[in-house]
């Protein structure tokens, strides 16, 4: 499934990285990124629950998670 | 609540009332049930967001609600401090800045406070925590507020700024005079602020005439030049240093203190953390949610009609992140501290463009301080729950909190 961080909305709370560190991390300024440094990518279906928790933990509503395969 | 067009006077809260300071949550819940924004005429008057949505909406309204008014409570007439001819221009950017000035200043400091950058402070924080515990562990009792929590952030911020170790104790003295004792002695506060900014000024001059290789914030800010090769103005560097002080110290010590106050009363949750150390990051976020220390202020520069509340130019607005984080519309059982809570989109660090720039450092300090305390002192309890005192206003946390072990 797809996952995307809206860079316009992200304010760097880092709650995605706290609750789903296997998916999300930080760039050099503390804004949320996927672990490869990008703002969007494909996740394995097994990561769906973790990605959804990160989405639901974002105060800015900056994370979109697609439907699993 | 409904406020009619003549702006009927109402008093739904008093930010510094001893009962509100000791336990603000029942009042917040009561007022929130009527209206997402409360009103008080105390202390110059203010509006206060109570719902999660109101905190976010009002924080986002940066055009009409200015951050020049981050401090809501005015000094009382008898507390007015004398004018400060030096450093009168020094504020605390970017917390006190509005767009468009806000973002460039924020961008200057973010790289120093990103998760990767703050990791370097973890070993020093752990060593400091252990040293503080060494000082009281044989006593069987300690004031975790003044003897522990309050000792930590000031030294970490001192390291972040690049203040020489030999000057660290002086810095601690100034900070305590400004933040901790300042409400009792405004003359001392003004004097300490001037002394501290004089010292920072000398640091700027020293770094300009003797460039050094360090990567501390002071050195970096003195090195930066704009497109025309001009250095940052001194008042801006002093302002950023001042920000580290007013935003990075009593806030974090309040969170550390409140976390230990909670854990002192919950042996089952201390056990839960021992059984499953992977819960620590979640526990920290949950404690931040439940005991958020900070409410930020704004001053209206235009008319804002929000949920029937007529906010008018000059009105002060309190963005209560503590109230937002206890909103039952967003958090199930908001008054329950649950380390396994999911969907914890708390706004302890604020929301929108002014979200706390130092949150990653605060989290690190809080986690290391709590972990180290629990490792060294696995069992502890409040000596007398009724004797714990809290500081309130815009930063809430325990000020005296004895535990026995």
Tab-separated table of C-alpha atoms in Angstrom:
chain	number	residue	atom	x	y	z
A	1	UNK	CA	0.000	0.000	0.000
A	2	UNK	CA	1.044	3.611	-0.425
A	3	UNK	CA	2.040	5.908	2.389
A	4	UNK	CA	2.642	9.631	2.067
A	5	UNK	CA	3.684	12.473	4.351
A	6	UNK	CA	2.382	15.881	3.321
A	7	UNK	CA	5.439	18.094	3.718
A	8	UNK	CA	3.262	21.204	3.764
A	9	UNK	CA	1.297	19.965	6.752
A	10	UNK	CA	4.074	18.257	8.745
A	11	UNK	CA	5.316	20.416	11.629
A	12	UNK	CA	7.863	17.951	12.947
A	13	UNK	CA	5.987	16.576	15.965
A	14	UNK	CA	7.814	13.266	15.314
A	15	UNK	CA	4.942	11.234	16.759
A	16	UNK	CA	4.988	9.044	13.615
A	17	UNK	CA	8.602	8.146	14.354
A	18	UNK	CA	7.792	7.458	18.011
A	19	UNK	CA	4.837	5.173	17.289
A	20	UNK	CA	6.052	3.536	14.060
A	21	UNK	CA	9.863	3.796	14.078
A	22	UNK	CA	10.091	0.907	11.619
A	23	UNK	CA	8.457	3.141	8.992
A	24	UNK	CA	9.056	6.795	9.872
A	25	UNK	CA	12.062	8.865	10.844
A	26	UNK	CA	13.307	12.430	10.727
A	27	UNK	CA	15.083	14.651	8.250
A	28	UNK	CA	17.886	17.029	9.270
A	29	UNK	CA	15.383	19.616	10.512
A	30	UNK	CA	13.194	17.183	12.426
A	31	UNK	CA	10.382	16.846	9.895
A	32	UNK	CA	8.858	13.433	9.276
A	33	UNK	CA	10.129	11.246	6.433
A	34	UNK	CA	10.109	7.582	5.547
A	35	UNK	CA	13.245	5.748	6.607
A	36	UNK	CA	14.765	6.141	3.127
A	37	UNK	CA	14.413	9.922	3.472
A	38	UNK	CA	11.537	10.233	1.008
A	39	UNK	CA	8.041	11.576	1.640
A	40	UNK	CA	6.145	8.764	0.001
A	41	UNK	CA	6.570	5.122	-0.745
A	42	UNK	CA	5.163	1.640	-0.763
A	43	UNK	CA	4.699	-0.392	2.373
A	44	UNK	CA	4.231	-4.075	2.898
A	45	UNK	CA	0.714	-5.064	4.009
A	46	UNK	CA	2.205	-6.311	7.270
A	47	UNK	CA	3.020	-2.665	8.119
A	48	UNK	CA	-0.568	-1.479	7.673
A	49	UNK	CA	-1.483	-1.373	11.369
A	50	UNK	CA	1.686	0.526	12.323
A	51	UNK	CA	1.223	3.009	9.472
A	52	UNK	CA	-2.370	3.616	10.561
A	53	UNK	CA	-1.306	4.241	14.137
A	54	UNK	CA	1.217	6.822	12.909
A	55	UNK	CA	-1.509	8.437	10.801
A	56	UNK	CA	-3.886	8.535	13.762
A	57	UNK	CA	-1.157	9.958	16.016
A	58	UNK	CA	-0.324	12.914	13.774
A	59	UNK	CA	-1.741	16.155	15.201
A	60	UNK	CA	-1.467	17.838	11.803
A	61	UNK	CA	-3.195	15.092	9.806
A	62	UNK	CA	-0.138	14.993	7.555
A	63	UNK	CA	-0.013	11.228	6.895
A	64	UNK	CA	-2.043	9.352	4.291
A	65	UNK	CA	-2.141	5.572	4.209
A	66	UNK	CA	-3.624	3.706	1.238
A	67	UNK	CA	-5.654	0.522	1.341
A	68	UNK	CA	-3.717	-2.708	1.790
A	69	UNK	CA	-3.346	-4.935	-1.265
B	1	UNK	CA	-21.641	28.847	27.335
B	2	UNK	CA	-22.956	31.607	25.166
B	3	UNK	CA	-21.517	35.050	25.191
B	4	UNK	CA	-23.894	37.659	23.970
B	5	UNK	CA	-23.045	40.595	21.818
B	6	UNK	CA	-22.315	42.934	24.699
B	7	UNK	CA	-19.461	40.633	25.766
B	8	UNK	CA	-20.961	39.835	29.131
B	9	UNK	CA	-18.288	39.539	31.777
B	10	UNK	CA	-17.683	35.987	32.808
B	11	UNK	CA	-15.082	34.244	34.889
B	12	UNK	CA	-14.787	30.601	34.112
B	13	UNK	CA	-11.200	30.078	35.216
B	14	UNK	CA	-8.348	31.810	36.993
B	15	UNK	CA	-4.961	30.715	35.681
B	16	UNK	CA	-3.169	31.288	38.966
B	17	UNK	CA	-5.876	30.353	41.469
B	18	UNK	CA	-4.339	27.824	43.885
B	19	UNK	CA	-7.098	25.258	43.232
B	20	UNK	CA	-6.762	25.594	39.461
B	21	UNK	CA	-2.979	25.331	39.693
B	22	UNK	CA	-3.160	22.256	41.924
B	23	UNK	CA	-5.646	20.450	39.665
B	24	UNK	CA	-6.891	22.311	36.591
B	25	UNK	CA	-8.532	19.351	34.886
B	26	UNK	CA	-11.969	19.343	36.570
B	27	UNK	CA	-12.434	23.040	35.733
B	28	UNK	CA	-11.286	22.474	32.170
B	29	UNK	CA	-13.754	19.592	31.742
B	30	UNK	CA	-16.604	21.606	33.235
B	31	UNK	CA	-16.063	24.631	31.014
B	32	UNK	CA	-15.319	22.547	27.928
B	33	UNK	CA	-18.634	20.763	28.299
B	34	UNK	CA	-20.337	24.126	27.732
B	35	UNK	CA	-18.106	25.788	25.168
B	36	UNK	CA	-14.802	25.000	23.435
B	37	UNK	CA	-13.447	28.400	24.501
B	38	UNK	CA	-13.620	29.820	28.012
B	39	UNK	CA	-13.529	33.400	29.203
B	40	UNK	CA	-12.031	35.077	32.225
B	41	UNK	CA	-11.714	38.696	33.260
B	42	UNK	CA	-9.015	37.910	35.807
B	43	UNK	CA	-5.463	39.198	35.283
B	44	UNK	CA	-6.274	41.557	32.459
B	45	UNK	CA	-8.775	39.159	30.887
B	46	UNK	CA	-8.321	36.320	28.446
B	47	UNK	CA	-10.002	33.663	26.357
B	48	UNK	CA	-8.830	30.076	26.723
B	49	UNK	CA	-9.201	27.186	24.314
B	50	UNK	CA	-10.488	24.069	26.031
B	51	UNK	CA	-11.199	21.643	23.206
B	52	UNK	CA	-8.527	20.022	21.063
B	53	UNK	CA	-10.082	21.521	17.940
B	54	UNK	CA	-10.141	25.033	19.384
B	55	UNK	CA	-6.463	24.830	20.368
B	56	UNK	CA	-5.585	23.763	16.832
B	57	UNK	CA	-7.851	26.270	15.076
B	58	UNK	CA	-6.694	29.216	17.160
B	59	UNK	CA	-3.019	28.184	16.904
B	60	UNK	CA	-3.434	28.056	13.134
B	61	UNK	CA	-4.905	31.573	12.954
B	62	UNK	CA	-1.495	33.227	12.822
B	63	UNK	CA	-2.753	36.159	10.776
B	64	UNK	CA	-5.169	37.375	13.414
B	65	UNK	CA	-3.672	36.000	16.630
B	66	UNK	CA	-0.145	37.293	17.063
B	67	UNK	CA	2.678	35.564	18.900
B	68	UNK	CA	3.908	38.899	20.162
B	69	UNK	CA	1.620	38.095	23.049
B	70	UNK	CA	2.989	34.693	24.119
B	71	UNK	CA	2.851	35.695	27.762
B	72	UNK	CA	-0.674	36.218	28.938
B	73	UNK	CA	-0.327	37.131	32.578
B	74	UNK	CA	0.735	40.724	33.096
B	75	UNK	CA	3.022	41.604	35.986
B	76	UNK	CA	0.916	42.904	38.842
B	77	UNK	CA	1.340	46.657	39.468
B	78	UNK	CA	3.511	46.082	42.531
B	79	UNK	CA	5.665	43.696	40.553
B	80	UNK	CA	6.512	45.996	37.661
B	81	UNK	CA	10.149	45.702	36.836
B	82	UNK	CA	12.299	48.698	36.102
B	83	UNK	CA	13.011	49.560	32.489
B	84	UNK	CA	15.971	47.739	31.013
B	85	UNK	CA	17.899	50.180	28.836
B	86	UNK	CA	20.222	47.448	27.589
B	87	UNK	CA	18.716	44.526	25.713
B	88	UNK	CA	15.263	46.095	25.534
B	89	UNK	CA	15.052	44.853	21.936
B	90	UNK	CA	15.778	41.249	22.863
B	91	UNK	CA	12.714	39.009	22.601
B	92	UNK	CA	12.621	35.231	22.120
B	93	UNK	CA	12.345	34.507	18.399
B	94	UNK	CA	10.859	32.566	16.714
B	95	UNK	CA	8.364	31.853	19.518
B	96	UNK	CA	7.543	35.564	19.657
B	97	UNK	CA	7.629	36.057	15.860
B	98	UNK	CA	4.812	36.113	13.339
B	99	UNK	CA	5.072	35.269	9.635
B	100	UNK	CA	6.965	36.169	7.525
B	101	UNK	CA	9.831	36.717	10.007
B	102	UNK	CA	9.031	33.485	11.838
B	103	UNK	CA	10.115	30.789	9.393
B	104	UNK	CA	13.668	31.921	8.547
B	105	UNK	CA	14.509	32.137	12.248
B	106	UNK	CA	12.896	28.771	12.945
B	107	UNK	CA	14.938	27.244	10.105
B	108	UNK	CA	18.112	28.537	11.756
B	109	UNK	CA	17.557	26.564	14.948
B	110	UNK	CA	15.781	23.387	13.789
B	111	UNK	CA	18.947	21.530	12.667
B	112	UNK	CA	20.346	21.840	16.204
B	113	UNK	CA	17.246	20.288	17.707
B	114	UNK	CA	16.413	17.466	15.259
B	115	UNK	CA	16.393	13.903	16.660
B	116	UNK	CA	19.801	13.097	15.168
B	117	UNK	CA	21.383	16.280	16.499
B	118	UNK	CA	20.179	15.940	20.087
B	119	UNK	CA	21.448	12.349	20.482
B	120	UNK	CA	24.848	13.740	21.425
B	121	UNK	CA	23.346	15.004	24.706
B	122	UNK	CA	22.165	11.577	25.886
B	123	UNK	CA	25.377	10.357	27.580
B	124	UNK	CA	25.883	13.695	29.345
B	125	UNK	CA	22.258	13.737	30.509
B	126	UNK	CA	22.575	10.201	31.896
B	127	UNK	CA	25.794	11.067	33.694
B	128	UNK	CA	24.208	14.194	35.162
B	129	UNK	CA	21.140	12.259	36.344
B	130	UNK	CA	23.326	9.638	37.993
B	131	UNK	CA	25.396	12.320	39.714
B	132	UNK	CA	22.269	14.013	41.070
B	133	UNK	CA	20.925	10.686	42.351
B	134	UNK	CA	24.299	9.918	43.984
B	135	UNK	CA	23.753	13.073	46.018
B	136	UNK	CA	20.527	11.893	47.686
B	137	UNK	CA	20.198	8.140	47.254
B	138	UNK	CA	21.545	7.399	50.745
B	139	UNK	CA	19.124	9.852	52.376
B	140	UNK	CA	16.009	7.741	51.807
B	141	UNK	CA	14.117	10.848	50.711
B	142	UNK	CA	14.490	13.561	48.109
B	143	UNK	CA	12.645	16.483	46.609
B	144	UNK	CA	12.396	15.255	43.036
B	145	UNK	CA	11.372	18.736	41.868
B	146	UNK	CA	14.162	20.963	43.161
B	147	UNK	CA	16.743	18.229	43.786
B	148	UNK	CA	16.395	16.436	40.465
B	149	UNK	CA	14.009	17.672	37.756
B	150	UNK	CA	15.041	21.329	38.069
B	151	UNK	CA	18.737	20.511	37.904
B	152	UNK	CA	18.671	18.778	34.529
B	153	UNK	CA	17.432	20.973	31.628
B	154	UNK	CA	19.422	24.045	32.630
B	155	UNK	CA	22.685	22.129	32.285
B	156	UNK	CA	21.699	20.529	28.988
B	157	UNK	CA	20.685	23.899	27.515
B	158	UNK	CA	23.963	25.333	28.765
B	159	UNK	CA	25.811	22.610	26.811
B	160	UNK	CA	23.638	23.200	23.727
B	161	UNK	CA	24.485	26.909	23.749
B	162	UNK	CA	28.172	26.113	24.181
B	163	UNK	CA	28.573	27.806	27.529
B	164	UNK	CA	31.902	26.875	29.021
B	165	UNK	CA	31.660	24.317	31.844
B	166	UNK	CA	33.369	26.772	34.179
B	167	UNK	CA	30.509	29.259	33.619
B	168	UNK	CA	27.763	26.683	33.897
B	169	UNK	CA	27.039	27.358	37.578
B	170	UNK	CA	26.741	31.094	36.914
B	171	UNK	CA	24.299	30.352	34.129
B	172	UNK	CA	22.289	28.099	36.445
B	173	UNK	CA	22.138	30.955	38.958
B	174	UNK	CA	20.789	33.405	36.397
B	175	UNK	CA	18.237	30.968	35.093
B	176	UNK	CA	16.981	30.139	38.561
B	177	UNK	CA	16.708	33.829	39.390
B	178	UNK	CA	14.749	34.478	36.207
B	179	UNK	CA	12.482	31.433	36.055
B	180	UNK	CA	12.245	29.966	39.490
B	181	UNK	CA	12.610	32.842	41.932
B	182	UNK	CA	11.621	35.626	39.561
B	183	UNK	CA	7.996	35.637	40.585
B	184	UNK	CA	9.081	36.462	44.142
B	185	UNK	CA	11.717	39.041	43.323
B	186	UNK	CA	11.245	41.015	40.144
B	187	UNK	CA	14.228	43.245	40.783
B	188	UNK	CA	16.483	40.202	40.968
B	189	UNK	CA	14.895	38.861	37.794
B	190	UNK	CA	15.598	42.051	35.850
B	191	UNK	CA	19.148	42.199	37.181
B	192	UNK	CA	19.811	38.564	36.279
B	193	UNK	CA	18.399	38.988	32.797
B	194	UNK	CA	20.696	41.952	32.178
B	195	UNK	CA	23.726	40.094	33.556
B	196	UNK	CA	22.982	37.029	31.490
B	197	UNK	CA	22.452	38.953	28.265
B	198	UNK	CA	25.653	40.941	28.964
B	199	UNK	CA	27.460	37.622	29.280
B	200	UNK	CA	25.902	36.337	26.051
B	201	UNK	CA	26.929	39.603	24.363
B	202	UNK	CA	30.528	39.026	25.471
B	203	UNK	CA	30.297	35.483	24.102
B	204	UNK	CA	29.201	36.826	20.712
B	205	UNK	CA	32.098	39.288	20.635
B	206	UNK	CA	34.541	36.589	21.709
B	207	UNK	CA	33.379	34.184	19.027
B	208	UNK	CA	33.553	36.890	16.364
B	209	UNK	CA	37.122	37.899	17.273
B	210	UNK	CA	38.336	34.360	18.025
B	211	UNK	CA	36.429	32.050	15.672
B	212	UNK	CA	36.259	28.533	17.040
B	213	UNK	CA	35.538	25.171	15.526
B	214	UNK	CA	32.765	24.073	17.895
B	215	UNK	CA	29.331	23.108	16.689
B	216	UNK	CA	27.383	24.633	19.571
B	217	UNK	CA	24.478	26.926	18.814
B	218	UNK	CA	26.230	30.158	19.814
B	219	UNK	CA	29.231	29.462	17.618
B	220	UNK	CA	27.017	28.492	14.698
B	221	UNK	CA	24.789	31.566	14.987
B	222	UNK	CA	27.852	33.821	15.114
B	223	UNK	CA	29.206	32.176	11.968
B	224	UNK	CA	26.066	32.562	9.860
B	225	UNK	CA	25.988	35.332	7.264
B	226	UNK	CA	23.181	36.423	4.964
B	227	UNK	CA	23.335	36.688	1.174
B	228	UNK	CA	25.188	40.004	1.458
B	229	UNK	CA	27.780	38.527	3.806
B	230	UNK	CA	26.306	40.304	6.825
B	231	UNK	CA	26.274	38.476	10.165
B	232	UNK	CA	23.054	38.004	12.115
B	233	UNK	CA	22.302	41.074	14.226
B	234	UNK	CA	23.320	40.683	17.858
B	235	UNK	CA	19.798	41.234	19.181
B	236	UNK	CA	18.635	38.224	17.162
B	237	UNK	CA	21.392	35.931	18.464
B	238	UNK	CA	20.679	37.150	21.988
B	239	UNK	CA	16.982	36.560	21.383
B	240	UNK	CA	17.525	32.970	20.263
B	241	UNK	CA	19.734	32.318	23.292
B	242	UNK	CA	17.003	33.858	25.444
B	243	UNK	CA	14.462	31.546	23.785
B	244	UNK	CA	16.490	28.461	24.741
B	245	UNK	CA	16.287	29.685	28.292
B	246	UNK	CA	12.626	30.599	28.568
B	247	UNK	CA	11.327	27.741	26.432
B	248	UNK	CA	13.743	24.935	27.204
B	249	UNK	CA	14.130	24.865	30.941
B	250	UNK	CA	11.115	25.183	33.246
B	251	UNK	CA	8.993	23.454	30.603
B	252	UNK	CA	11.157	20.335	30.582
B	253	UNK	CA	11.747	20.303	34.329
B	254	UNK	CA	7.972	20.465	34.780
B	255	UNK	CA	7.505	17.408	32.562
B	256	UNK	CA	10.232	15.454	34.343
B	257	UNK	CA	8.778	16.383	37.725
B	258	UNK	CA	5.189	15.563	36.763
B	259	UNK	CA	6.288	12.234	35.290
B	260	UNK	CA	8.044	11.239	38.510
B	261	UNK	CA	5.101	12.509	40.600
B	262	UNK	CA	2.843	10.195	38.582
B	263	UNK	CA	5.170	7.197	38.731
B	264	UNK	CA	5.610	7.640	42.498
B	265	UNK	CA	1.899	6.865	42.811
B	266	UNK	CA	1.796	3.996	40.312
B	267	UNK	CA	4.013	1.056	41.265
B	268	UNK	CA	2.139	-1.106	38.742
B	269	UNK	CA	3.228	1.182	35.900
B	270	UNK	CA	6.828	1.199	37.121
B	271	UNK	CA	6.620	-2.595	36.983
B	272	UNK	CA	5.079	-2.406	33.513
B	273	UNK	CA	8.099	-0.408	32.307
B	274	UNK	CA	10.519	-2.884	33.879
B	275	UNK	CA	8.678	-5.809	32.273
B	276	UNK	CA	8.549	-4.159	28.863
B	277	UNK	CA	11.220	-1.474	28.362
B	278	UNK	CA	10.053	-1.071	24.749
B	279	UNK	CA	7.070	0.803	26.208
B	280	UNK	CA	9.255	3.736	27.281
B	281	UNK	CA	8.723	5.959	24.226
B	282	UNK	CA	4.945	5.429	24.474
B	283	UNK	CA	5.014	6.075	28.211
B	284	UNK	CA	6.826	9.370	27.676
B	285	UNK	CA	4.255	10.523	25.101
B	286	UNK	CA	1.399	9.493	27.387
B	287	UNK	CA	2.883	11.393	30.331
B	288	UNK	CA	3.391	14.389	28.042
B	289	UNK	CA	-0.256	14.159	27.019
B	290	UNK	CA	-1.686	13.751	30.494
B	291	UNK	CA	0.509	16.336	32.226
B	292	UNK	CA	1.279	18.794	29.427
B	293	UNK	CA	2.999	21.688	31.142
B	294	UNK	CA	2.654	24.490	28.616
B	295	UNK	CA	-0.122	26.849	27.565
B	296	UNK	CA	0.883	29.476	25.021
B	297	UNK	CA	-0.527	32.960	24.654
B	298	UNK	CA	-1.580	35.025	21.677
B	299	UNK	CA	-2.810	38.582	21.297
B	300	UNK	CA	-5.591	39.327	18.825
B	301	UNK	CA	-4.666	41.842	16.145
B	302	UNK	CA	-7.973	41.491	14.313
B	303	UNK	CA	-11.509	40.356	15.066
B	304	UNK	CA	-11.943	36.605	15.474
B	305	UNK	CA	-15.415	35.156	16.004
B	306	UNK	CA	-14.892	31.603	17.101
B	307	UNK	CA	-17.754	29.341	18.179
B	308	UNK	CA	-19.787	32.341	19.258
B	309	UNK	CA	-16.893	33.938	21.137
B	310	UNK	CA	-16.155	37.482	20.003
B	311	UNK	CA	-12.373	37.813	20.302
B	312	UNK	CA	-11.446	41.433	19.651
B	313	UNK	CA	-8.152	43.225	18.872
B	314	UNK	CA	-6.071	43.488	22.022
B	315	UNK	CA	-7.739	40.452	23.629
B	316	UNK	CA	-5.432	37.792	25.005
B	317	UNK	CA	-5.952	34.170	24.064
B	318	UNK	CA	-4.552	31.203	25.978
B	319	UNK	CA	-3.954	28.120	23.855
B	320	UNK	CA	-4.373	25.457	26.513
B	321	UNK	CA	-2.558	22.386	25.292
B	322	UNK	CA	-3.152	20.705	28.678
B	323	UNK	CA	-6.924	21.089	28.136
B	324	UNK	CA	-6.701	19.958	24.496
B	325	UNK	CA	-4.928	16.790	25.571
B	326	UNK	CA	-7.717	15.874	27.993
B	327	UNK	CA	-10.500	16.407	25.438
B	328	UNK	CA	-12.777	13.336	25.489
B	329	UNK	CA	-13.748	14.036	21.874
B	330	UNK	CA	-10.221	13.031	20.866
B	331	UNK	CA	-8.899	10.817	23.674
B	332	UNK	CA	-10.857	7.924	25.208
B	333	UNK	CA	-10.805	8.108	29.005
B	334	UNK	CA	-8.631	11.228	28.814
B	335	UNK	CA	-7.937	11.324	32.552
B	336	UNK	CA	-6.523	7.790	32.551
B	337	UNK	CA	-2.766	7.458	32.015
B	338	UNK	CA	-2.403	4.437	29.755
B	339	UNK	CA	1.067	3.575	28.461
B	340	UNK	CA	-0.512	1.394	25.778
B	341	UNK	CA	-2.784	4.119	24.441
B	342	UNK	CA	-2.971	4.232	20.649
B	343	UNK	CA	-3.764	7.204	18.440
B	344	UNK	CA	-2.055	9.574	20.862
B	345	UNK	CA	-1.998	12.705	18.713
B	346	UNK	CA	-1.269	14.921	21.688
B	347	UNK	CA	-0.310	18.550	21.291
B	348	UNK	CA	1.843	18.917	24.408
B	349	UNK	CA	4.350	20.724	22.208
B	350	UNK	CA	1.686	22.862	20.564
B	351	UNK	CA	0.483	22.655	17.002
B	352	UNK	CA	0.990	24.492	13.741
B	353	UNK	CA	3.957	26.621	12.787
B	354	UNK	CA	4.940	27.418	16.383
B	355	UNK	CA	5.153	23.799	17.504
B	356	UNK	CA	7.967	23.514	20.049
B	357	UNK	CA	11.298	23.436	18.211
B	358	UNK	CA	13.003	21.711	21.154
B	359	UNK	CA	10.607	18.788	21.539
B	360	UNK	CA	13.165	16.146	20.589
B	361	UNK	CA	15.587	17.389	23.211
B	362	UNK	CA	12.795	17.602	25.802
B	363	UNK	CA	11.741	14.006	25.069
B	364	UNK	CA	15.308	12.798	25.380
B	365	UNK	CA	15.846	14.564	28.708
B	366	UNK	CA	12.545	13.278	30.040
B	367	UNK	CA	13.181	9.674	29.015
B	368	UNK	CA	16.750	9.599	30.361
B	369	UNK	CA	15.746	11.361	33.604
B	370	UNK	CA	12.850	8.983	34.286
B	371	UNK	CA	14.671	5.830	33.163
B	372	UNK	CA	17.750	6.606	35.238
B	373	UNK	CA	15.654	7.411	38.306
B	374	UNK	CA	13.682	4.158	38.028
B	375	UNK	CA	16.838	2.121	37.468
B	376	UNK	CA	18.530	3.507	40.556
B	377	UNK	CA	15.425	3.849	42.753
B	378	UNK	CA	12.912	1.220	41.643
B	379	UNK	CA	10.515	1.806	44.542
B	380	UNK	CA	9.541	5.244	45.736
B	381	UNK	CA	6.385	6.969	46.914
B	382	UNK	CA	5.167	10.467	47.685
B	383	UNK	CA	6.115	11.370	51.229
B	384	UNK	CA	2.915	13.390	51.672
B	385	UNK	CA	0.684	13.803	48.614
B	386	UNK	CA	-0.965	16.868	50.159
B	387	UNK	CA	2.365	18.620	50.598
B	388	UNK	CA	3.238	18.641	46.887
B	389	UNK	CA	3.135	22.159	45.462
B	390	UNK	CA	2.679	23.104	41.825
B	391	UNK	CA	3.607	26.121	39.766
B	392	UNK	CA	0.854	27.265	37.444
B	393	UNK	CA	0.124	30.030	35.019
B	394	UNK	CA	1.461	29.097	31.593
B	395	UNK	CA	3.902	26.398	32.706
B	396	UNK	CA	2.551	23.863	35.182
B	397	UNK	CA	4.669	21.385	37.098
B	398	UNK	CA	5.565	20.309	40.629
B	399	UNK	CA	7.756	22.741	42.524
B	400	UNK	CA	8.177	20.821	45.783
B	401	UNK	CA	7.628	17.088	45.682
B	402	UNK	CA	9.271	14.910	48.313
B	403	UNK	CA	9.452	11.187	47.750
B	404	UNK	CA	10.706	8.489	50.114
B	405	UNK	CA	12.461	5.285	49.121
